[in-house]
C-alpha cells in the first residue's frame, strides 16, 4: 500500500509531528511525504524515518511553482492513496486528481475553528474553499470531535467523517528522573519552586500574553512558581511577549526558549504544563507529550483538550486570565507530592489510550477500507 502524504510544510508543529510519528512506525507499508513549502525545521526528523521526501520548494503557498513538482511526485511514486494534511495540503491532495492520479484522496484536518473571524483572511478563504470541495475526498479525518462539528457547521460534508486521536511515542516521551534533575539544575530551579511549562509557537491563539497576566496573579498570590516557555518566536527580543513580561516585572520568573527538536529532554523537568490557548486547538500534541512524561496538565476548554486530560488533568472554567490563574493556583497548592501522583495517572492514561502503535493501526485500517471500497 503506497500512501502519499501531502502537507503544507515541515516546520515544527503538532500536525507535522503526528505525520512523522505515523510514517515512522509503519514498516510494512511504503509511504512518501510531499511538502508544498520548502522543507523546514523537521527535515532531519522525517528523513530519519526512511520515507521518501519530496518538496514543492515553494517560498509561499499561493504560488504555482510547486504544482509541477507535485505532478512529478505522483508520476514517480505512483501512490495507491493520497492523504492531505492541513488546509492547503488537503486542497493540494485533491489537485492530484487533475495531475493524472486516479485513486482515492483523503483529508486530514488538524485545526479547530472557534470563530472564523479570528483566522487570517487567507486561512478563511482556504477553509471556505475546503467546505465547497469537501464532498470529493473519500474520508475527512479530524483529530478532535470539536473540530469535526465546527467544520461541518461551516459547510464541510459529514460524509466519511472520521475522528482519529493523535498517537504518541511512549518510549520517547516518558518519565525520567535523571532528565528531570538535569534540566531543573540547568534552569536554576530550586526544590521549593514549581516549574510550569507553556509550549507553543508565537501566535495570538496560543494566548501567551493572557498567560503572562495569569502568571502575574500567581506571583502576587505568593506562589513559588517559575515559568518555562518554549516555541518558535517566543525568545524574540523586543517582541510583544517580552514587553508584557517586562511590564509585569517578571523577568526573573520567566525562561524563554526557541522551539526544540528534543522536547522529551525538557518535559520531565516540569511540575505542570499549562495550555492557555484561546482557539485553534484540536487535539493538542504538547498536552499528550507532557502527560506521557508524567507531567499533569491544566488546559483551557478549547478543542478536545478536556477529553485528552480526562480525570488525569485539570480544565479551566474559561480562557480568561482570571480563570486560568484560579485553576493553576488550585493545582499548584496541591504541592509536589500530589502533583506527582496526578502525573502517574496522566502517564497511565496515555498508555491506555494514545500509544502511536494503536493509532497507526487505525490509520492503516482506514486506508485499506478506502482502497477496498473503490
mmCIF file of C-alpha atoms in Angstrom:
data_model
loop_
_atom_site.group_PDB
_atom_site.id
_atom_site.type_symbol
_atom_site.label_atom_id
_atom_site.label_comp_id
_atom_site.label_asym_id
_atom_site.label_seq_id
_atom_site.Cartn_x
_atom_site.Cartn_y
_atom_site.Cartn_z
ATOM 1 C CA UNK A 1 0.000 0.000 0.000
ATOM 2 C CA UNK A 2 1.646 3.194 -1.201
ATOM 3 C CA UNK A 3 0.369 6.326 0.548
ATOM 4 C CA UNK A 4 1.452 9.823 -0.453
ATOM 5 C CA UNK A 5 1.023 12.365 2.334
ATOM 6 C CA UNK A 6 0.728 15.960 1.102
ATOM 7 C CA UNK A 7 1.351 18.566 3.797
ATOM 8 C CA UNK A 8 1.625 22.339 3.802
ATOM 9 C CA UNK A 9 5.142 22.428 5.233
ATOM 10 C CA UNK A 10 7.529 20.773 7.655
ATOM 11 C CA UNK A 11 8.238 23.440 10.241
ATOM 12 C CA UNK A 12 7.809 22.366 13.846
ATOM 13 C CA UNK A 13 4.169 21.846 14.758
ATOM 14 C CA UNK A 14 1.666 19.322 16.017
ATOM 15 C CA UNK A 15 0.431 18.151 12.612
ATOM 16 C CA UNK A 16 3.964 17.750 11.331
ATOM 17 C CA UNK A 17 4.987 15.762 14.400
ATOM 18 C CA UNK A 18 1.968 13.500 14.106
ATOM 19 C CA UNK A 19 2.707 12.765 10.448
ATOM 20 C CA UNK A 20 6.304 11.868 11.275
ATOM 21 C CA UNK A 21 5.142 9.599 14.102
ATOM 22 C CA UNK A 22 2.797 7.753 11.757
ATOM 23 C CA UNK A 23 5.110 7.229 8.796
ATOM 24 C CA UNK A 24 7.956 6.315 11.123
ATOM 25 C CA UNK A 25 6.167 3.398 12.738
ATOM 26 C CA UNK A 26 4.726 1.731 9.614
ATOM 27 C CA UNK A 27 7.487 -0.501 8.278
ATOM 28 C CA UNK A 28 5.189 -2.852 6.350
ATOM 29 C CA UNK A 29 3.824 -0.173 4.023
ATOM 30 C CA UNK A 30 5.506 2.313 1.719
ATOM 31 C CA UNK A 31 4.918 5.991 2.385
ATOM 32 C CA UNK A 32 6.110 9.261 0.903
ATOM 33 C CA UNK A 33 5.704 12.853 2.016
ATOM 34 C CA UNK A 34 5.322 15.896 -0.243
ATOM 35 C CA UNK A 35 5.830 19.312 1.375
ATOM 36 C CA UNK A 36 4.355 22.215 -0.606
ATOM 37 C CA UNK A 37 6.684 24.722 1.023
ATOM 38 C CA UNK A 38 10.437 24.450 1.263
ATOM 39 C CA UNK A 39 11.377 21.692 3.687
ATOM 40 C CA UNK A 40 11.505 23.215 7.153
ATOM 41 C CA UNK A 41 12.935 22.540 10.591
ATOM 42 C CA UNK A 42 11.731 18.932 10.742
ATOM 43 C CA UNK A 43 13.617 17.734 7.687
ATOM 44 C CA UNK A 44 16.064 15.626 9.678
ATOM 45 C CA UNK A 45 13.247 14.125 11.743
ATOM 46 C CA UNK A 46 11.368 12.897 8.714
ATOM 47 C CA UNK A 47 14.441 11.734 6.825
ATOM 48 C CA UNK A 48 15.298 9.604 9.854
ATOM 49 C CA UNK A 49 12.106 7.607 9.248
ATOM 50 C CA UNK A 50 13.427 6.454 5.865
ATOM 51 C CA UNK A 51 10.351 7.503 3.887
ATOM 52 C CA UNK A 52 10.689 9.270 0.554
ATOM 53 C CA UNK A 53 10.594 13.036 0.905
ATOM 54 C CA UNK A 54 9.569 15.381 -1.894
ATOM 55 C CA UNK A 55 9.185 19.152 -1.866
ATOM 56 C CA UNK A 56 7.489 21.794 -3.952
ATOM 57 C CA UNK A 57 10.246 24.193 -2.793
ATOM 58 C CA UNK A 58 7.667 26.977 -2.693
ATOM 59 C CA UNK A 59 8.537 30.113 -0.772
ATOM 60 C CA UNK A 60 4.841 30.865 -0.290
ATOM 61 C CA UNK A 61 1.638 28.908 -0.573
ATOM 62 C CA UNK A 62 -0.033 30.989 -3.256
ATOM 63 C CA UNK A 63 2.432 30.073 -5.957
ATOM 64 C CA UNK A 64 2.019 27.579 -8.781
ATOM 65 C CA UNK A 65 5.677 26.578 -8.923
ATOM 66 C CA UNK A 66 5.058 23.588 -6.674
ATOM 67 C CA UNK A 67 2.271 22.130 -8.846
ATOM 68 C CA UNK A 68 4.625 20.671 -11.467
ATOM 69 C CA UNK A 69 6.759 19.163 -8.717
ATOM 70 C CA UNK A 70 3.637 17.597 -7.226
ATOM 71 C CA UNK A 71 2.755 16.172 -10.626
ATOM 72 C CA UNK A 72 6.268 14.731 -10.947
ATOM 73 C CA UNK A 73 5.980 13.251 -7.443
ATOM 74 C CA UNK A 74 2.738 11.476 -8.343
ATOM 75 C CA UNK A 75 4.363 10.119 -11.509
ATOM 76 C CA UNK A 76 7.483 8.974 -9.636
ATOM 77 C CA UNK A 77 5.882 7.483 -6.525
ATOM 78 C CA UNK A 78 2.665 6.093 -8.110
ATOM 79 C CA UNK A 79 0.553 6.187 -4.909
ATOM 80 C CA UNK A 80 -2.438 3.969 -4.216
ATOM 81 C CA UNK A 81 -3.896 6.668 -1.965
ATOM 82 C CA UNK A 82 -3.196 10.358 -1.358
ATOM 83 C CA UNK A 83 -3.837 11.991 2.016
ATOM 84 C CA UNK A 84 -3.736 15.740 2.584
ATOM 85 C CA UNK A 85 -2.650 17.279 5.869
ATOM 86 C CA UNK A 86 -3.826 20.747 6.957
ATOM 87 C CA UNK A 87 -5.962 23.067 4.830
ATOM 88 C CA UNK A 88 -3.554 23.826 1.981
ATOM 89 C CA UNK A 89 -2.276 20.249 1.948
ATOM 90 C CA UNK A 90 -5.852 18.999 1.653
ATOM 91 C CA UNK A 91 -6.544 21.156 -1.392
ATOM 92 C CA UNK A 92 -3.227 20.128 -2.942
ATOM 93 C CA UNK A 93 -4.064 16.459 -2.347
ATOM 94 C CA UNK A 94 -7.335 16.952 -4.199
ATOM 95 C CA UNK A 95 -5.447 18.669 -7.012
ATOM 96 C CA UNK A 96 -3.611 15.409 -7.737
ATOM 97 C CA UNK A 97 -6.845 14.138 -9.322
ATOM 98 C CA UNK A 98 -6.140 16.669 -12.080
ATOM 99 C CA UNK A 99 -2.497 15.574 -12.334
ATOM 100 C CA UNK A 100 -3.064 12.104 -13.776
ATOM 101 C CA UNK A 101 -3.747 10.430 -10.410
ATOM 102 C CA UNK A 102 -6.908 8.298 -10.427
ATOM 103 C CA UNK A 103 -7.003 6.864 -6.898
ATOM 104 C CA UNK A 104 -8.810 7.966 -3.716
ATOM 105 C CA UNK A 105 -7.996 11.115 -1.761
ATOM 106 C CA UNK A 106 -8.447 11.631 1.988
ATOM 107 C CA UNK A 107 -8.162 14.811 4.016
ATOM 108 C CA UNK A 108 -6.711 15.350 7.480
ATOM 109 C CA UNK A 109 -7.962 18.468 9.294
ATOM 110 C CA UNK A 110 -5.705 19.439 12.207
ATOM 111 C CA UNK A 111 -7.324 22.650 13.422
ATOM 112 C CA UNK A 112 -10.408 23.715 15.341
ATOM 113 C CA UNK A 113 -12.301 26.858 14.327
ATOM 114 C CA UNK A 114 -13.823 28.572 17.338
ATOM 115 C CA UNK A 115 -14.623 31.726 15.362
ATOM 116 C CA UNK A 116 -13.849 32.094 11.655
ATOM 117 C CA UNK A 117 -13.301 35.848 12.033
ATOM 118 C CA UNK A 118 -10.292 35.136 14.260
ATOM 119 C CA UNK A 119 -8.443 33.449 11.397
ATOM 120 C CA UNK A 120 -6.259 35.250 8.875
ATOM 121 C CA UNK A 121 -8.043 36.282 5.690
ATOM 122 C CA UNK A 122 -6.096 33.750 3.605
ATOM 123 C CA UNK A 123 -6.930 30.982 6.077
ATOM 124 C CA UNK A 124 -10.612 31.929 5.958
ATOM 125 C CA UNK A 125 -10.511 31.685 2.164
ATOM 126 C CA UNK A 126 -8.919 28.243 2.226
ATOM 127 C CA UNK A 127 -11.370 26.984 4.871
ATOM 128 C CA UNK A 128 -14.310 28.137 2.738
ATOM 129 C CA UNK A 129 -12.774 26.569 -0.359
ATOM 130 C CA UNK A 130 -12.442 23.330 1.565
ATOM 131 C CA UNK A 131 -16.132 23.456 2.502
ATOM 132 C CA UNK A 132 -17.097 23.784 -1.172
ATOM 133 C CA UNK A 133 -14.926 20.802 -2.153
ATOM 134 C CA UNK A 134 -15.450 18.632 0.909
ATOM 135 C CA UNK A 135 -17.708 16.063 -0.793
ATOM 136 C CA UNK A 136 -14.863 14.966 -3.045
ATOM 137 C CA UNK A 137 -12.452 13.246 -0.615
ATOM 138 C CA UNK A 138 -13.319 9.676 0.370
ATOM 139 C CA UNK A 139 -12.751 10.408 4.063
ATOM 140 C CA UNK A 140 -12.163 13.505 6.160
ATOM 141 C CA UNK A 141 -10.113 12.769 9.272
ATOM 142 C CA UNK A 142 -10.312 15.141 12.237
ATOM 143 C CA UNK A 143 -8.173 14.875 15.336
ATOM 144 C CA UNK A 144 -10.992 16.056 17.593
ATOM 145 C CA UNK A 145 -14.757 15.791 17.812
ATOM 146 C CA UNK A 146 -14.970 19.550 18.382
ATOM 147 C CA UNK A 147 -13.140 20.259 15.119
ATOM 148 C CA UNK A 148 -15.452 17.922 13.184
ATOM 149 C CA UNK A 149 -18.604 19.671 14.392
ATOM 150 C CA UNK A 150 -17.113 23.138 13.875
ATOM 151 C CA UNK A 151 -16.134 22.419 10.277
ATOM 152 C CA UNK A 152 -19.439 20.788 9.455
ATOM 153 C CA UNK A 153 -21.178 23.890 10.792
ATOM 154 C CA UNK A 154 -19.084 25.859 8.285
ATOM 155 C CA UNK A 155 -20.317 23.658 5.439
ATOM 156 C CA UNK A 156 -17.928 20.715 5.387
ATOM 157 C CA UNK A 157 -19.570 17.482 4.326
ATOM 158 C CA UNK A 158 -20.195 14.952 7.084
ATOM 159 C CA UNK A 159 -19.878 12.133 4.553
ATOM 160 C CA UNK A 160 -16.923 9.997 5.505
ATOM 161 C CA UNK A 161 -16.165 11.850 8.723
ATOM 162 C CA UNK A 162 -13.580 10.032 10.876
ATOM 163 C CA UNK A 163 -12.291 11.236 14.258
ATOM 164 C CA UNK A 164 -8.808 9.929 14.939
ATOM 165 C CA UNK A 165 -6.866 10.886 18.088
ATOM 166 C CA UNK A 166 -3.203 11.753 17.999
ATOM 167 C CA UNK A 167 -0.755 8.993 18.864
ATOM 168 C CA UNK A 168 2.446 9.340 20.883
ATOM 169 C CA UNK A 169 5.769 7.552 21.039
ATOM 170 C CA UNK A 170 5.629 6.412 24.642
ATOM 171 C CA UNK A 171 9.211 5.165 24.578
ATOM 172 C CA UNK A 172 10.455 8.591 23.593
ATOM 173 C CA UNK A 173 8.135 10.564 25.889
ATOM 174 C CA UNK A 174 8.308 9.029 29.344
ATOM 175 C CA UNK A 175 9.112 9.976 32.945
ATOM 176 C CA UNK A 176 12.841 10.230 33.570
ATOM 177 C CA UNK A 177 14.223 11.314 36.940
ATOM 178 C CA UNK A 178 17.723 11.854 35.543
ATOM 179 C CA UNK A 179 16.452 14.169 32.831
ATOM 180 C CA UNK A 180 14.299 15.932 35.405
ATOM 181 C CA UNK A 181 17.192 16.637 37.767
ATOM 182 C CA UNK A 182 19.487 17.729 34.942
ATOM 183 C CA UNK A 183 17.014 20.121 33.309
ATOM 184 C CA UNK A 184 15.934 21.730 36.573
ATOM 185 C CA UNK A 185 19.560 22.255 37.537
ATOM 186 C CA UNK A 186 20.256 23.818 34.141
ATOM 187 C CA UNK A 187 17.359 26.256 34.594
ATOM 188 C CA UNK A 188 18.310 27.058 38.183
ATOM 189 C CA UNK A 189 15.020 25.815 39.628
ATOM 190 C CA UNK A 190 15.154 25.113 43.368
ATOM 191 C CA UNK A 191 13.458 22.212 45.137
ATOM 192 C CA UNK A 192 10.862 24.535 46.630
ATOM 193 C CA UNK A 193 9.854 26.053 43.280
ATOM 194 C CA UNK A 194 7.291 24.595 40.893
ATOM 195 C CA UNK A 195 8.215 24.842 37.241
ATOM 196 C CA UNK A 196 5.287 25.473 34.898
ATOM 197 C CA UNK A 197 5.730 24.865 31.177
ATOM 198 C CA UNK A 198 3.918 26.594 28.312
ATOM 199 C CA UNK A 199 4.783 25.144 24.911
ATOM 200 C CA UNK A 200 3.705 26.504 21.523
ATOM 201 C CA UNK A 201 4.726 28.888 18.765
ATOM 202 C CA UNK A 202 4.177 32.623 18.999
ATOM 203 C CA UNK A 203 0.620 33.160 17.757
ATOM 204 C CA UNK A 204 -2.362 35.056 19.231
ATOM 205 C CA UNK A 205 -4.421 31.853 19.506
ATOM 206 C CA UNK A 206 -1.823 30.429 21.920
ATOM 207 C CA UNK A 207 -2.650 33.290 24.324
ATOM 208 C CA UNK A 208 0.844 33.904 25.619
ATOM 209 C CA UNK A 209 0.022 37.479 26.618
ATOM 210 C CA UNK A 210 -3.029 36.291 28.530
ATOM 211 C CA UNK A 211 -0.846 33.723 30.258
ATOM 212 C CA UNK A 212 1.563 36.432 31.406
ATOM 213 C CA UNK A 213 -1.400 38.184 33.037
ATOM 214 C CA UNK A 214 -2.496 34.954 34.716
ATOM 215 C CA UNK A 215 1.033 34.142 35.881
ATOM 216 C CA UNK A 216 1.404 37.602 37.411
ATOM 217 C CA UNK A 217 -1.637 36.869 39.553
ATOM 218 C CA UNK A 218 0.013 33.651 40.758
ATOM 219 C CA UNK A 219 3.143 35.531 41.776
ATOM 220 C CA UNK A 220 1.092 38.221 43.507
ATOM 221 C CA UNK A 221 -0.670 35.461 45.466
ATOM 222 C CA UNK A 222 2.694 34.355 46.818
ATOM 223 C CA UNK A 223 3.040 31.051 44.968
ATOM 224 C CA UNK A 224 6.605 29.704 44.463
ATOM 225 C CA UNK A 225 6.372 29.335 40.677
ATOM 226 C CA UNK A 226 8.576 29.875 37.659
ATOM 227 C CA UNK A 227 7.630 29.505 34.016
ATOM 228 C CA UNK A 228 9.446 27.905 31.102
ATOM 229 C CA UNK A 229 8.087 28.967 27.701
ATOM 230 C CA UNK A 230 9.200 27.058 24.594
ATOM 231 C CA UNK A 231 8.234 27.697 20.997
ATOM 232 C CA UNK A 232 9.120 29.313 17.717
ATOM 233 C CA UNK A 233 9.383 33.072 18.159
ATOM 234 C CA UNK A 234 8.986 33.074 21.939
ATOM 235 C CA UNK A 235 12.609 34.050 22.529
ATOM 236 C CA UNK A 236 12.444 37.020 20.126
ATOM 237 C CA UNK A 237 13.731 40.287 21.503
ATOM 238 C CA UNK A 238 11.584 43.432 21.511
ATOM 239 C CA UNK A 239 8.512 41.278 20.964
ATOM 240 C CA UNK A 240 5.050 41.866 22.485
ATOM 241 C CA UNK A 241 5.689 38.901 24.785
ATOM 242 C CA UNK A 242 8.973 40.299 26.065
ATOM 243 C CA UNK A 243 7.316 43.668 26.569
ATOM 244 C CA UNK A 244 4.464 42.139 28.555
ATOM 245 C CA UNK A 245 6.897 40.227 30.781
ATOM 246 C CA UNK A 246 8.943 43.349 31.468
ATOM 247 C CA UNK A 247 5.897 45.489 32.209
ATOM 248 C CA UNK A 248 4.673 42.823 34.623
ATOM 249 C CA UNK A 249 8.086 42.813 36.323
ATOM 250 C CA UNK A 250 8.505 39.069 35.824
ATOM 251 C CA UNK A 251 11.906 38.844 34.119
ATOM 252 C CA UNK A 252 13.289 36.634 36.882
ATOM 253 C CA UNK A 253 10.366 34.217 36.801
ATOM 254 C CA UNK A 254 10.317 33.528 33.041
ATOM 255 C CA UNK A 255 12.655 31.363 30.979
ATOM 256 C CA UNK A 256 12.069 31.585 27.216
ATOM 257 C CA UNK A 257 13.495 29.149 24.680
ATOM 258 C CA UNK A 258 13.081 28.637 20.922
ATOM 259 C CA UNK A 259 11.421 25.527 19.526
ATOM 260 C CA UNK A 260 13.401 22.352 20.180
ATOM 261 C CA UNK A 261 13.729 19.061 18.336
ATOM 262 C CA UNK A 262 14.128 17.224 21.656
ATOM 263 C CA UNK A 263 11.231 18.243 23.927
ATOM 264 C CA UNK A 264 11.497 14.895 25.713
ATOM 265 C CA UNK A 265 14.655 16.307 27.338
ATOM 266 C CA UNK A 266 12.635 19.137 28.878
ATOM 267 C CA UNK A 267 9.145 17.873 29.741
ATOM 268 C CA UNK A 268 10.241 15.596 32.638
ATOM 269 C CA UNK A 269 11.660 18.643 34.423
ATOM 270 C CA UNK A 270 8.261 20.321 34.615
ATOM 271 C CA UNK A 271 5.868 20.092 37.533
ATOM 272 C CA UNK A 272 2.918 21.229 35.459
ATOM 273 C CA UNK A 273 2.084 22.022 31.846
ATOM 274 C CA UNK A 274 -0.373 24.812 31.091
ATOM 275 C CA UNK A 275 -2.163 25.192 27.744
ATOM 276 C CA UNK A 276 -3.766 28.678 27.865
ATOM 277 C CA UNK A 277 -4.967 28.689 24.221
ATOM 278 C CA UNK A 278 -7.922 30.809 23.119
ATOM 279 C CA UNK A 279 -8.818 28.831 19.996
ATOM 280 C CA UNK A 280 -7.358 26.696 17.203
ATOM 281 C CA UNK A 281 -6.529 23.573 19.197
ATOM 282 C CA UNK A 282 -7.928 20.235 18.076
ATOM 283 C CA UNK A 283 -6.013 17.528 19.889
ATOM 284 C CA UNK A 284 -3.044 19.397 21.434
ATOM 285 C CA UNK A 285 0.160 17.409 20.989
ATOM 286 C CA UNK A 286 2.021 19.261 23.721
ATOM 287 C CA UNK A 287 -0.526 18.147 26.300
ATOM 288 C CA UNK A 288 -0.178 14.494 25.286
ATOM 289 C CA UNK A 289 3.612 14.671 25.234
ATOM 290 C CA UNK A 290 3.772 16.206 28.700
ATOM 291 C CA UNK A 291 1.299 13.674 30.120
ATOM 292 C CA UNK A 292 3.331 10.838 28.610
ATOM 293 C CA UNK A 293 6.314 12.208 30.569
ATOM 294 C CA UNK A 294 4.283 12.061 33.786
ATOM 295 C CA UNK A 295 3.526 15.792 33.867
ATOM 296 C CA UNK A 296 -0.093 16.775 34.629
ATOM 297 C CA UNK A 297 -1.711 19.494 32.534
ATOM 298 C CA UNK A 298 -4.057 22.425 33.053
ATOM 299 C CA UNK A 299 -5.919 23.237 29.833
ATOM 300 C CA UNK A 300 -8.458 25.762 28.660
ATOM 301 C CA UNK A 301 -11.764 24.382 27.299
ATOM 302 C CA UNK A 302 -10.640 24.528 23.664
ATOM 303 C CA UNK A 303 -10.969 21.725 21.119
ATOM 304 C CA UNK A 304 -10.790 18.288 22.703
ATOM 305 C CA UNK A 305 -8.210 19.278 25.326
ATOM 306 C CA UNK A 306 -10.568 18.481 28.219
ATOM 307 C CA UNK A 307 -11.202 14.996 26.817
ATOM 308 C CA UNK A 308 -7.470 14.412 26.399
ATOM 309 C CA UNK A 309 -6.654 15.109 30.064
ATOM 310 C CA UNK A 310 -9.813 13.387 31.312
ATOM 311 C CA UNK A 311 -9.601 12.669 35.036
ATOM 312 C CA UNK A 312 -5.799 12.872 34.920
ATOM 313 C CA UNK A 313 -5.608 16.640 34.500
ATOM 314 C CA UNK A 314 -7.401 19.921 35.059
ATOM 315 C CA UNK A 315 -9.629 22.205 32.983
ATOM 316 C CA UNK A 316 -10.038 25.978 33.391
ATOM 317 C CA UNK A 317 -13.555 27.405 33.638
ATOM 318 C CA UNK A 318 -12.833 29.701 30.664
ATOM 319 C CA UNK A 319 -9.966 31.237 28.703
ATOM 320 C CA UNK A 320 -9.878 34.414 30.817
ATOM 321 C CA UNK A 321 -6.670 35.253 32.663
ATOM 322 C CA UNK A 322 -8.567 35.194 35.975
ATOM 323 C CA UNK A 323 -9.957 31.702 35.407
ATOM 324 C CA UNK A 324 -6.603 30.387 34.186
ATOM 325 C CA UNK A 325 -4.902 31.817 37.275
ATOM 326 C CA UNK A 326 -7.536 30.333 39.598
ATOM 327 C CA UNK A 327 -7.256 26.880 38.032
ATOM 328 C CA UNK A 328 -3.460 26.858 38.121
ATOM 329 C CA UNK A 329 -3.392 28.170 41.696
ATOM 330 C CA UNK A 330 -5.644 25.344 42.873
ATOM 331 C CA UNK A 331 -3.353 22.800 41.229
ATOM 332 C CA UNK A 332 -0.098 24.384 42.436
ATOM 333 C CA UNK A 333 -1.378 24.349 46.011
ATOM 334 C CA UNK A 334 -1.589 20.552 45.793
ATOM 335 C CA UNK A 335 2.201 20.510 46.158
ATOM 336 C CA UNK A 336 4.929 18.371 44.614
ATOM 337 C CA UNK A 337 3.772 15.035 46.028
ATOM 338 C CA UNK A 338 0.138 15.265 44.932
ATOM 339 C CA UNK A 339 1.175 16.588 41.536
ATOM 340 C CA UNK A 340 3.487 13.620 41.044
ATOM 341 C CA UNK A 341 0.578 11.261 41.780
ATOM 342 C CA UNK A 342 -1.569 13.003 39.175
ATOM 343 C CA UNK A 343 1.386 12.778 36.808
ATOM 344 C CA UNK A 344 1.494 8.995 37.195
ATOM 345 C CA UNK A 345 -2.194 8.883 36.404
ATOM 346 C CA UNK A 346 -1.583 11.034 33.321
ATOM 347 C CA UNK A 347 1.096 8.639 32.107
ATOM 348 C CA UNK A 348 -1.240 5.685 32.577
ATOM 349 C CA UNK A 349 -3.967 7.472 30.624
ATOM 350 C CA UNK A 350 -1.597 7.909 27.700
ATOM 351 C CA UNK A 351 -0.593 4.250 27.821
ATOM 352 C CA UNK A 352 -4.231 3.156 27.877
ATOM 353 C CA UNK A 353 -5.492 5.378 25.073
ATOM 354 C CA UNK A 354 -2.922 7.157 22.932
ATOM 355 C CA UNK A 355 0.047 4.962 22.023
ATOM 356 C CA UNK A 356 1.273 5.613 18.475
ATOM 357 C CA UNK A 357 1.114 1.931 17.540
ATOM 358 C CA UNK A 358 -2.630 1.682 18.158
ATOM 359 C CA UNK A 359 -3.344 4.930 16.331
ATOM 360 C CA UNK A 360 -1.184 3.874 13.366
ATOM 361 C CA UNK A 361 -3.183 0.641 13.165
ATOM 362 C CA UNK A 362 -6.361 2.689 12.919
ATOM 363 C CA UNK A 363 -4.944 4.759 10.058
ATOM 364 C CA UNK A 364 -3.840 1.571 8.339
ATOM 365 C CA UNK A 365 -7.336 0.113 8.645
ATOM 366 C CA UNK A 366 -8.835 3.344 7.313
ATOM 367 C CA UNK A 367 -6.601 3.362 4.234
ATOM 368 C CA UNK A 368 -7.407 -0.265 3.476
ATOM 369 C CA UNK A 369 -11.117 0.371 3.889
ATOM 370 C CA UNK A 370 -10.930 3.243 1.411
ATOM 371 C CA UNK A 371 -8.942 1.181 -1.112
ATOM 372 C CA UNK A 372 -11.234 -1.831 -0.751
ATOM 373 C CA UNK A 373 -14.245 0.403 -1.351
ATOM 374 C CA UNK A 374 -13.065 1.772 -4.699
#
